[in-house]
Structures are given as structure tokens and as C-alpha cells.
Short mmCIF file of N, CA and C in Angstrom, two decimals:
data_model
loop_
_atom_site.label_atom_id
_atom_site.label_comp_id
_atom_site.label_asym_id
_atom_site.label_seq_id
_atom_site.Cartn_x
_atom_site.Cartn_y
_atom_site.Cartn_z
N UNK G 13 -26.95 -50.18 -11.39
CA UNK G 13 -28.03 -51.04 -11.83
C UNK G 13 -27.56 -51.86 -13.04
N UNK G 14 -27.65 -53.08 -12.94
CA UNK G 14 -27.40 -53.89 -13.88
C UNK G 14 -28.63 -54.69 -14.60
N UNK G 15 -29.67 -54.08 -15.80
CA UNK G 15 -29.89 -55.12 -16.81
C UNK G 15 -29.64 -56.04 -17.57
N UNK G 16 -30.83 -56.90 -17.63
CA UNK G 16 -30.61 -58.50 -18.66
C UNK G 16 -31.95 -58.50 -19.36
N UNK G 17 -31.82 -59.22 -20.63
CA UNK G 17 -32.51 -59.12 -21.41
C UNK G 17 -33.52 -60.34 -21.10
N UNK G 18 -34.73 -60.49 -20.42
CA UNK G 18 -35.12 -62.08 -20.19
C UNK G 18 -36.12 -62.63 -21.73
N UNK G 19 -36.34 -61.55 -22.44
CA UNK G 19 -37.47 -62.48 -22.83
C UNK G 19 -37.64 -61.42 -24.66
N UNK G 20 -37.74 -61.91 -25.81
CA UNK G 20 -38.44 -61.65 -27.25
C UNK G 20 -39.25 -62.08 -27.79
N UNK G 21 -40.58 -60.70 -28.18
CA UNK G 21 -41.80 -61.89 -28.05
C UNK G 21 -42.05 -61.20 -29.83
N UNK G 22 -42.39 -62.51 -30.30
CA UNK G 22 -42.38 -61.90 -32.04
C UNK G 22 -43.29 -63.00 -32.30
N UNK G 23 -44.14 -62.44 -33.71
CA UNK G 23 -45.37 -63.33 -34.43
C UNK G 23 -44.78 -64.44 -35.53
N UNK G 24 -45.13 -65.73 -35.24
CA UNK G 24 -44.84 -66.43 -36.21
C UNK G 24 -45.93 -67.25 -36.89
N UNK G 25 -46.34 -67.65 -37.85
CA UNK G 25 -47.00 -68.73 -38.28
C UNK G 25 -47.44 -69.42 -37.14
N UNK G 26 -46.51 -70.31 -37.03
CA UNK G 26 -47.22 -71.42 -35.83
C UNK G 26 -46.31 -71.68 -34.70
N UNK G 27 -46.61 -70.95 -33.58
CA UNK G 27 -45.96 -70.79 -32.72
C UNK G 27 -45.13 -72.52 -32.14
N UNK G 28 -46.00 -72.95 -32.17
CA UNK G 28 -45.56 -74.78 -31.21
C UNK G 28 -44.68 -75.18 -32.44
N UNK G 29 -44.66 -74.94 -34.16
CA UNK G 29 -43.83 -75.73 -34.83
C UNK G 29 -42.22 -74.99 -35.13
N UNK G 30 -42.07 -73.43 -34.46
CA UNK G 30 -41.30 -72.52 -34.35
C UNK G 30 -40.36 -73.23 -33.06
N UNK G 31 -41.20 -73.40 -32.15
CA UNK G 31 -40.76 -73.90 -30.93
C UNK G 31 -40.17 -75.44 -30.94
N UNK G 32 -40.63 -76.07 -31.48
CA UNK G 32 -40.39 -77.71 -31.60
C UNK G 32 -39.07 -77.37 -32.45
N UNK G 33 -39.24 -76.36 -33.46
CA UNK G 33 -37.53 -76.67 -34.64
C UNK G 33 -36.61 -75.95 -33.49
N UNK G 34 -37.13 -74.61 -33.13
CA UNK G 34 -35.72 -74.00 -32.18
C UNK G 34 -35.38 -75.31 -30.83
N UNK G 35 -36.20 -76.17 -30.59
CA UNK G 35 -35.58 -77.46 -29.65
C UNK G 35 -34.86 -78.25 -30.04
N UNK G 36 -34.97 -78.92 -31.23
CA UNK G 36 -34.75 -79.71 -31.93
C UNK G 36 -33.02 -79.02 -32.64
N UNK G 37 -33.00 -77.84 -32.69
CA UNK G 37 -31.91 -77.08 -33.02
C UNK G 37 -31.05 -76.61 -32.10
N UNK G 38 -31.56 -76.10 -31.17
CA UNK G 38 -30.80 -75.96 -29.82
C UNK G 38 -30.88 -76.31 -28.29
N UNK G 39 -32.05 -77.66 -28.58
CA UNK G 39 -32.11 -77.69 -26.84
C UNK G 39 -32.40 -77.33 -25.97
N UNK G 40 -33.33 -76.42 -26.62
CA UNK G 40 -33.95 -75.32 -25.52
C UNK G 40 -35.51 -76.34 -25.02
N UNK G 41 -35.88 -75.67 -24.04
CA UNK G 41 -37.35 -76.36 -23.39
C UNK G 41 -38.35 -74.97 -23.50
N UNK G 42 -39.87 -75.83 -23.32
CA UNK G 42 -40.65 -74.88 -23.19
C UNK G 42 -41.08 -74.76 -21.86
N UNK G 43 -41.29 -73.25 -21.68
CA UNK G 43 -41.45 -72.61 -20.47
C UNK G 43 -42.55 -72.37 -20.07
N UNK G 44 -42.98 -72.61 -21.17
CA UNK G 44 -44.95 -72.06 -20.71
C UNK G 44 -46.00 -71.96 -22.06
N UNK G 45 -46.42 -72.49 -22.47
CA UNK G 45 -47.36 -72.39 -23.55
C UNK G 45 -48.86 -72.15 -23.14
N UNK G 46 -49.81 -71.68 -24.21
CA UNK G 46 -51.04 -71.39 -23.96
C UNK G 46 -51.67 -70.37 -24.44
N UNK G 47 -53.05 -70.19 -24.29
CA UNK G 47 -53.74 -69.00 -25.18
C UNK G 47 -53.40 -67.93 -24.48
N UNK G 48 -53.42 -66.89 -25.74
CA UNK G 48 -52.89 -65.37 -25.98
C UNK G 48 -54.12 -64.58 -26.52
N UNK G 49 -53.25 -63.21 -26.63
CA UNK G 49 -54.07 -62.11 -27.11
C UNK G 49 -54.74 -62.43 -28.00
N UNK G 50 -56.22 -62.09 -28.48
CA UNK G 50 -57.04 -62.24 -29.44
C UNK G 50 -57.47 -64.08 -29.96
N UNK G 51 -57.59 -64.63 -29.06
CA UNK G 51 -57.73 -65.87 -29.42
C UNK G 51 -56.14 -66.90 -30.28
N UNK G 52 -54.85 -66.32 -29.91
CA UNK G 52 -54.19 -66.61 -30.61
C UNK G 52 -53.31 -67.88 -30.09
N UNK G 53 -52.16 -68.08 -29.55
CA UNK G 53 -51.82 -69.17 -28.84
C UNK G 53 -49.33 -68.91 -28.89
N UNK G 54 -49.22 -68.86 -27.74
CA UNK G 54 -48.29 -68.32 -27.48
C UNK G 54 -46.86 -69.66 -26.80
N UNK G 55 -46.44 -69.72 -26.89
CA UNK G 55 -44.89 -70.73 -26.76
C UNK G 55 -43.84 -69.90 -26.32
N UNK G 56 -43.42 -69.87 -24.61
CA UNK G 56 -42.30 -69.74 -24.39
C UNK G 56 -40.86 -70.64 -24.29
N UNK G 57 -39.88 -70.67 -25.31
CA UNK G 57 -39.34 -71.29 -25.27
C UNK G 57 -37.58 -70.78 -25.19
N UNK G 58 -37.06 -71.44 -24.45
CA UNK G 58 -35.94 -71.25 -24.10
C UNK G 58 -35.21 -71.94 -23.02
N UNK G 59 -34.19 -71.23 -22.13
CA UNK G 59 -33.76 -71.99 -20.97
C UNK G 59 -34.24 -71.14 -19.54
N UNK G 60 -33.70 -71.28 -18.73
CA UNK G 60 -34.16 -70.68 -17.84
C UNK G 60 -34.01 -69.46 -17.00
N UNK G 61 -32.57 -68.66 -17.91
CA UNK G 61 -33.20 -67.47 -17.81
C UNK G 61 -33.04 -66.55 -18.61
N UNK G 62 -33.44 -66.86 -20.37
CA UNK G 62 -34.09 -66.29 -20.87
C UNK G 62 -34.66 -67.34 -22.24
N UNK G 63 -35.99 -66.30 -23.17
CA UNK G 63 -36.08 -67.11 -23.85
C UNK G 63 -37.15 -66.44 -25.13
N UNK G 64 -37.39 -66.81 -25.76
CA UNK G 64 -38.56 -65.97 -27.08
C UNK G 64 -40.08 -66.61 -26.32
N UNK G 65 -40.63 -65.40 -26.63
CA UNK G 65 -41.95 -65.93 -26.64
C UNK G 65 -42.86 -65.58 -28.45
N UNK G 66 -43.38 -66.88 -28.63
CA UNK G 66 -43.62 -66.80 -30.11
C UNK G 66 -44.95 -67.37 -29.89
N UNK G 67 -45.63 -65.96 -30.27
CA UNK G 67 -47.01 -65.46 -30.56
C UNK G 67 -47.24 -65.93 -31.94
N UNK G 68 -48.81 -66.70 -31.99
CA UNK G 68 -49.25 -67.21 -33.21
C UNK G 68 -51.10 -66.41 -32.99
N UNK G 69 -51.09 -65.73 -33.92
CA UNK G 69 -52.66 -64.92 -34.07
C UNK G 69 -53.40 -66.05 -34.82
N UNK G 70 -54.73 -65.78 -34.41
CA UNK G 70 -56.06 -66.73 -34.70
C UNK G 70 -56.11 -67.01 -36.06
N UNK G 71 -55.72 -65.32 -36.51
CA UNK G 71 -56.41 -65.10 -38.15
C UNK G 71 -54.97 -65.32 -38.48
N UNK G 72 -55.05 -65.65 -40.04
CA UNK G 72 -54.04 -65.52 -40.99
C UNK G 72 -52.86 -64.43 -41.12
N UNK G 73 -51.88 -64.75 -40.96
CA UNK G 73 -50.72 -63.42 -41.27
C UNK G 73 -50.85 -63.04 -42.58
N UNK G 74 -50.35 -61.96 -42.24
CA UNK G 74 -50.71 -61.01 -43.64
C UNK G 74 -49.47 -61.32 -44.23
N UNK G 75 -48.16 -61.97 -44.56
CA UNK G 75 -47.22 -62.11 -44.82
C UNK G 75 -46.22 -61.85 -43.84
N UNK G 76 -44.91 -61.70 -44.61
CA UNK G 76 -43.55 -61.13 -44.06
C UNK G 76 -43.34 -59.59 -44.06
N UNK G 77 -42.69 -58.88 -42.43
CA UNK G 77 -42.70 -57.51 -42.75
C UNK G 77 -41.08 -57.31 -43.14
N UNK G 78 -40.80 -56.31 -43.89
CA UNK G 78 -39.40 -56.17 -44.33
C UNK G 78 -38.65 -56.13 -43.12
N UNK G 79 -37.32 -56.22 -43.98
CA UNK G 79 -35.98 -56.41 -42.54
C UNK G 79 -35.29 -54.96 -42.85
N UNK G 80 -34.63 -55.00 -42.03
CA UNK G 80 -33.32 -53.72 -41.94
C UNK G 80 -33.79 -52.50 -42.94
N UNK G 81 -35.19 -52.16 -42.90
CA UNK G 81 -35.36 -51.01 -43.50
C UNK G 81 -36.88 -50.19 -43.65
N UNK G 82 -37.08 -50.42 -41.72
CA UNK G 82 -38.44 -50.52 -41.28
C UNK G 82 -37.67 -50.21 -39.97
N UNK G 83 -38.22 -48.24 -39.65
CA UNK G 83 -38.24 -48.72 -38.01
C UNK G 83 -39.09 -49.65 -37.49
N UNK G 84 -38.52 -50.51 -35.91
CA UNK G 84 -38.72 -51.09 -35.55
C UNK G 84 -39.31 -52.64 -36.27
N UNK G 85 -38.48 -52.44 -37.54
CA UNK G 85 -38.53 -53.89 -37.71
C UNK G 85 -38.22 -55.14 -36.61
N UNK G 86 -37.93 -56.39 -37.00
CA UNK G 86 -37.12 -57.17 -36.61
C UNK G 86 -36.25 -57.78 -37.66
N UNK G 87 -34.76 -56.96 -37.19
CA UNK G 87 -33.79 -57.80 -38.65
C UNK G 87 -32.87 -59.08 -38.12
N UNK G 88 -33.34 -59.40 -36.93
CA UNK G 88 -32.80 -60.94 -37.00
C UNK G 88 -32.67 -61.14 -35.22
N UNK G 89 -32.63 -62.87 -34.71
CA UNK G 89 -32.35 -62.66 -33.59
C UNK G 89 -30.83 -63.68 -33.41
N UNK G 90 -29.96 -63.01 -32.20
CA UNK G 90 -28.35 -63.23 -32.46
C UNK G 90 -28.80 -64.51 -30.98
N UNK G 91 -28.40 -65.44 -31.05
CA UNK G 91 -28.56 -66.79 -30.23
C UNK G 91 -26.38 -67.04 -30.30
N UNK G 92 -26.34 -66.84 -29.21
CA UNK G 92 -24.59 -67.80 -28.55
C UNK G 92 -25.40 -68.84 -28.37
N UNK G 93 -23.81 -69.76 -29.20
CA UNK G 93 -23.44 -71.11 -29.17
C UNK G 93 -22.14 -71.69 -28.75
N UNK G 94 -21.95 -72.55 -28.26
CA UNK G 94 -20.45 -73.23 -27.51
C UNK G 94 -20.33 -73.59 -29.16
N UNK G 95 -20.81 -74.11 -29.99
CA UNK G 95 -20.10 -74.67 -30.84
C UNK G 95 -20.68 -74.55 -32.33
N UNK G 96 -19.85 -73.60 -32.83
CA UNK G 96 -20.91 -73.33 -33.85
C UNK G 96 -20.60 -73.84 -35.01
N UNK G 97 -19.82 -74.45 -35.52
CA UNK G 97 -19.45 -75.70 -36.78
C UNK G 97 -20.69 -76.69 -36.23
N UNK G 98 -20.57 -76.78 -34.91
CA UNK G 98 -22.00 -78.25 -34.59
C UNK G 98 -23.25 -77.73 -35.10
N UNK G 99 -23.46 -76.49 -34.58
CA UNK G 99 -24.62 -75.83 -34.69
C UNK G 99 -24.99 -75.48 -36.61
N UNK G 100 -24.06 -75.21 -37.46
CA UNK G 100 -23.93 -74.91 -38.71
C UNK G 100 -24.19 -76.29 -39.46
N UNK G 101 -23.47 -77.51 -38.86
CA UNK G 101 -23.84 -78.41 -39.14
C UNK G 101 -25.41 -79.11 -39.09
N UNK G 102 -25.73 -79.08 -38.06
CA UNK G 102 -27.17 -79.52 -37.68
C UNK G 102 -28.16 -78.26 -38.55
N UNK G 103 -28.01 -77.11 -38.62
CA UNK G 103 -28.71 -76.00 -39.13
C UNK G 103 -29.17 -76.70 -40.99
N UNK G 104 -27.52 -76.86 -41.30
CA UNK G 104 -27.60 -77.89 -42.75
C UNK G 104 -28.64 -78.72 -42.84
N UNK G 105 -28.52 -79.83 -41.72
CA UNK G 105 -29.12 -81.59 -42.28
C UNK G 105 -30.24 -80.72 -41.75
N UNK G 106 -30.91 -79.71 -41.19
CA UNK G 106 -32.55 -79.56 -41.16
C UNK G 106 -33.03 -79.11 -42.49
N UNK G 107 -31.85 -78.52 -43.10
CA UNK G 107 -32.39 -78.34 -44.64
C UNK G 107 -32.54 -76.62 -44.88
N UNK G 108 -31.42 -75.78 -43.90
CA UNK G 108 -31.75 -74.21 -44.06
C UNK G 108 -30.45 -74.28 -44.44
N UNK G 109 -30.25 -73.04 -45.04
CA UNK G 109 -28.82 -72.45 -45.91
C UNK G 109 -27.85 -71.55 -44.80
N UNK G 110 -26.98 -71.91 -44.26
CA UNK G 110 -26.00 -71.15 -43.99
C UNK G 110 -25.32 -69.75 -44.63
N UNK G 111 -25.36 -68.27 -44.34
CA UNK G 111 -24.91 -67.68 -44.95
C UNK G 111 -24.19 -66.31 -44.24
N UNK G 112 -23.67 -65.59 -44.90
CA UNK G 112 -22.99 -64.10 -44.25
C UNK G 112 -21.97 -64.86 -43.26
N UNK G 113 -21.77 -65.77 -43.29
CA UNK G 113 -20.31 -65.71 -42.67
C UNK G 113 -19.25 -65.28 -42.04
N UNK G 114 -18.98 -64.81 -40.82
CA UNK G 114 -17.95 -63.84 -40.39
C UNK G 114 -17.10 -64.04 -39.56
N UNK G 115 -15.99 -63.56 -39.34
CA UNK G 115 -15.14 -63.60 -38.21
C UNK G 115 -14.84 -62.00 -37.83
N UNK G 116 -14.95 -61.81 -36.58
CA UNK G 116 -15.21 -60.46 -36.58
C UNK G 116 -14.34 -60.72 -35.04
N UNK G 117 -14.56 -59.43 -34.50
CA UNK G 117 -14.20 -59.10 -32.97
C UNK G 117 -15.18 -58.93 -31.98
N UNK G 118 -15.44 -59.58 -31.42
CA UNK G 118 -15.01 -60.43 -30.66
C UNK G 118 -14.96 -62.57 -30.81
N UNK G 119 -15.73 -62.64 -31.80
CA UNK G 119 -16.10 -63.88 -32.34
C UNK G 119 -16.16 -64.70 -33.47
N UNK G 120 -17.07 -65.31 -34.34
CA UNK G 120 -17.35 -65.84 -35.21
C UNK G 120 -18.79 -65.73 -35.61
N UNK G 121 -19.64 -66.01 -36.68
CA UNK G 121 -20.89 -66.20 -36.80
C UNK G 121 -21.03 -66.65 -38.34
N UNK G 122 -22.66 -66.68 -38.23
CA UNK G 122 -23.08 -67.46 -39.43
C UNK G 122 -24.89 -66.77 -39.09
N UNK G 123 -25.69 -66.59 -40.66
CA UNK G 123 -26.89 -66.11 -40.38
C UNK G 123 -27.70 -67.63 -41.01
N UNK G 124 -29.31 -67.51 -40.77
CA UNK G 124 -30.22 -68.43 -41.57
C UNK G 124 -31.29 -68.68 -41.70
N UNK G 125 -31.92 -68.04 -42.86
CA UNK G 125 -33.19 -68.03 -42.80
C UNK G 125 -34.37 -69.29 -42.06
N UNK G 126 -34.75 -69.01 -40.94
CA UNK G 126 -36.05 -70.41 -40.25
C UNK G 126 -36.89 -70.60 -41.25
N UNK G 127 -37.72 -71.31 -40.73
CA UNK G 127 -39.46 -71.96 -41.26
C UNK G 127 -39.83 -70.88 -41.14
N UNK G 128 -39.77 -69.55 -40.31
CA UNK G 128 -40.61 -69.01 -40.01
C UNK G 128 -40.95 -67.46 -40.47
N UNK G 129 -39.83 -67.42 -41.06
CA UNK G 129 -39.60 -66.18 -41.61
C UNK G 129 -38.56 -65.08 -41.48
N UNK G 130 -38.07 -66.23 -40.01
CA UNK G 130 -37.31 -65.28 -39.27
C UNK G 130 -35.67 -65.26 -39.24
N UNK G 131 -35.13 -64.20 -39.27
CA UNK G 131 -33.45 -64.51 -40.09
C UNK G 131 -32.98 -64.67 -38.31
N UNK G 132 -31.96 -65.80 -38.13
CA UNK G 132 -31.68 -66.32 -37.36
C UNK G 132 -29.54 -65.84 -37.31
N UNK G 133 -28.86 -65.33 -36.51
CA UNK G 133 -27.71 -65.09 -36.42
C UNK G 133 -26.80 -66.20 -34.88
N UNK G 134 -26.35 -67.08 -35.49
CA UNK G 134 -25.75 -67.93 -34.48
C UNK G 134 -23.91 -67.61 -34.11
N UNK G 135 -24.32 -67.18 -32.99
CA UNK G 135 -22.40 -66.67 -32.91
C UNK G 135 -21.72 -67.41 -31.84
N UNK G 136 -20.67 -67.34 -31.63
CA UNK G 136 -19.75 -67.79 -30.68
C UNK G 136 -18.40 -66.77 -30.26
N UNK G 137 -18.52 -66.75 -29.15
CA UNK G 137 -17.33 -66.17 -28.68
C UNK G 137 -16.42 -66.97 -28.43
N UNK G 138 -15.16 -66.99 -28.90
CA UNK G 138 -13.88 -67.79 -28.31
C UNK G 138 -12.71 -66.94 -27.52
#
């Protein structure tokens, strides 16, 4: 039996302006938008076969929940790129900070905080 991961569904502020920057950043399309649980409003966005789904609740978020020190947090989501100097570049002129830097095994990467709260890890395999 072979699994694939199709789909991450996490709360953001505003789901459609989460979705419009991750397009605008990587080209991805939306897959399906529309109302959600509790009156809230939901954005699948990605390619076609896989992609985040980003849940926006009616009421106000209560803030940010901590990273890497919270079961079942969320401490970041890892997105492959063909080109990630392009991708580091464009990440820049939107106006987010590039950081953690690595060259590791099997690849390269770079992390960055979104609009949204959410720590973002862009890698490449060569």
C-alpha cells in the first residue's frame, strides 16, 4: 500500500487573502472555495493533486498558537520548489524575511514567516 498526502487544512485570518499571496507566490490555483464549519469560509488552494485547505472562522481568532512546543502544534508547512533562489527572491520583493538557511541532505532550504502567522519552509531537491 502506498500513501500520499492530498490535502492540510489549518485556521488563518482570512482564508481568500492567505490564498491569493500563496498564488501570487507560487502559482498555485484554487480548487474549491466556500462556506465552512460554523459560519466560517474555507479556500482550497493548490495544484491538482494536492493542496491546503485554509479555514477562516466567523468570530475573531484568539491569536497565534505556539510552534515547536505544543503537541500537535503546527511548526511550519515544507512546500518543494524547482527553484528556490527564484522563490527566495520573489518571497523578498513581497516584503517577508528569509531565514534558517540550510544545505542539508538531501537538498537546500530557506524558512518565512507569511501574513498569516504561518512559518512557511521552501526546499528544493537537486
Amino acid at each position: 500500500m502506498q500513501a500520499k498526502l492530498e490535502h492540510v487544512n489549518i485556521t488563518v485570518p482570512d482564508a481568500r487573502a492567505t490564498a491569493q499571496f500563496l498564488q501570487t507566490l507560487l502559482g498555485w490555483e484554487t480548487r474549491w472555495e466556500g462556506a465552512a464549519l460554523n459560519d466560517g469560509y474555507t479556500v482550497h488552494v493548490g495544484n491538482e493533486r494536492s493542496y491546503l485547505a485554509l479555514y477562516s472562522p466567523k468570530p475573531d481568532l484568539k491569536g497565534q498558537a505556539p510552534r515547536y512546543d505544543h503537541s500537535g502544534s503546527l511548526n511550519h508547512i515544507g512546500i518543494v520548489v524547482d527553484d528556490l533562489k527564484a522563490v527566495e527572491d520573489k518571497v523578498a520583493a513581497l516584503g517577508y524575511i528569509p531565514h534558517s538557511h540550510a544545505d542539508y541532505e538531501p537538498g537546500q532550504r530557506f524558512y518565512f514567516d507569511g501574513p498569516d502567522g504561518v512559518e512557511y519552509e521552501m526546499v528544493s531537491y537537486d
